[in-house]
Amino acid sequence: MPGLHSYCSTKIFVSRFCEATAEEVRNNGIDVMSWEPNGITTKLNPATGMMMLKCKPAVSQCFSKIGFESKTEGHWLHELQNLA
């Protein structure tokens, strides 16, 4: 698949950058959290299925974790997918 390596490496970079930033500003009372969801049904990605989430539940679950985690998949379905 063309561009797959660039896509994957960009996701890893953003994840590590957020982790480093969160550690750097932790003592200043600033929370940084990276949201790393799996499949989300959107207009651009209209796929549906048991593990696909719509935007609103995915985002609300992500927001519920602010201040508790520095990295999250957001919804428990996505956390379950990443255990495998």
CSV table of C-alpha atoms in Angstrom, one decimal:
chain,number,residue,atom,x,y,z
A,1,MET,CA,0.0,0.0,0.0
A,2,PRO,CA,1.6,3.3,-1.0
A,3,GLY,CA,2.2,5.7,1.9
A,4,LEU,CA,1.6,3.1,4.6
A,5,HIS,CA,5.1,3.4,6.0
A,6,SER,CA,4.8,7.2,6.2
A,7,TYR,CA,1.4,6.9,7.8
A,8,CYS,CA,2.5,4.5,10.4
A,9,SER,CA,5.7,6.3,11.3
A,10,THR,CA,3.8,9.6,11.6
A,11,LYS,CA,1.4,8.0,14.1
A,12,ILE,CA,4.3,6.7,16.1
A,13,PHE,CA,6.1,10.1,16.1
A,14,VAL,CA,2.9,11.9,17.3
A,15,SER,CA,2.5,9.3,20.1
A,16,ARG,CA,6.1,9.6,21.3
A,17,PHE,CA,6.0,13.4,21.0
A,18,CYS,CA,2.9,13.6,23.2
A,19,GLU,CA,4.5,11.3,25.7
A,20,ALA,CA,7.6,13.4,25.9
A,21,THR,CA,5.6,16.7,26.1
A,22,ALA,CA,3.4,15.2,28.9
A,23,GLU,CA,6.5,14.3,30.9
A,24,GLU,CA,8.1,17.7,30.3
A,25,VAL,CA,5.2,19.8,31.5
A,26,ARG,CA,3.8,17.5,34.1
A,27,ASN,CA,5.2,19.5,37.0
A,28,ASN,CA,3.6,22.7,35.6
A,29,GLY,CA,0.0,21.5,36.1
A,30,ILE,CA,-0.5,20.8,32.4
A,31,ASP,CA,-2.1,17.6,31.1
A,32,VAL,CA,-1.2,16.3,27.7
A,33,MET,CA,-3.0,13.3,26.3
A,34,SER,CA,-2.6,11.5,23.0
A,35,TRP,CA,-5.7,9.9,21.6
A,36,GLU,CA,-4.9,6.8,19.6
A,37,PRO,CA,-8.3,5.3,18.5
A,38,ASN,CA,-8.8,2.5,16.1
A,39,GLY,CA,-11.5,2.5,13.5
A,40,ILE,CA,-14.1,5.3,13.6
A,41,THR,CA,-17.0,5.6,11.2
A,42,THR,CA,-16.9,9.0,9.4
A,43,LYS,CA,-17.9,10.5,6.1
A,44,LEU,CA,-14.3,9.8,4.9
A,45,ASN,CA,-14.4,6.2,6.3
A,46,PRO,CA,-18.0,4.9,6.1
A,47,ALA,CA,-17.1,1.4,7.2
A,48,THR,CA,-19.3,-0.2,9.8
A,49,GLY,CA,-18.8,-3.3,12.0
A,50,MET,CA,-18.8,-4.5,15.5
A,51,MET,CA,-15.5,-2.8,16.4
A,52,MET,CA,-16.1,0.4,14.5
A,53,LEU,CA,-17.3,3.4,16.6
A,54,LYS,CA,-19.2,6.5,15.6
A,55,CYS,CA,-17.5,9.8,16.3
A,56,LYS,CA,-19.6,11.0,19.2
A,57,PRO,CA,-19.1,8.0,21.5
A,58,ALA,CA,-15.4,7.7,20.6
A,59,VAL,CA,-14.8,11.4,21.4
A,60,SER,CA,-16.8,11.4,24.6
A,61,GLN,CA,-14.9,8.4,26.0
A,62,CYS,CA,-11.7,10.1,25.1
A,63,PHE,CA,-12.7,13.3,27.0
A,64,SER,CA,-13.7,11.2,30.0
A,65,LYS,CA,-10.1,10.2,30.4
A,66,ILE,CA,-8.6,13.7,30.5
A,67,GLY,CA,-6.5,14.1,33.6
A,68,PHE,CA,-6.2,10.4,34.2
A,69,GLU,CA,-4.1,9.1,31.3
A,70,SER,CA,-1.4,10.5,29.1
A,71,LYS,CA,-2.2,8.1,26.2
A,72,THR,CA,-5.6,6.5,25.5
A,73,GLU,CA,-7.4,4.6,22.8
A,74,GLY,CA,-10.5,6.2,24.2
A,75,HIS,CA,-13.3,3.6,24.1
A,76,TRP,CA,-13.0,0.2,25.7
A,77,LEU,CA,-13.7,-1.5,22.3
A,78,HIS,CA,-10.5,0.1,20.9
A,79,GLU,CA,-8.5,-0.9,24.1
A,80,LEU,CA,-9.7,-4.5,23.6
A,81,GLN,CA,-8.6,-4.4,19.9
A,82,ASN,CA,-5.1,-3.3,21.0
A,83,LEU,CA,-4.6,-6.1,23.5
A,84,ALA,CA,-4.3,-8.7,20.7
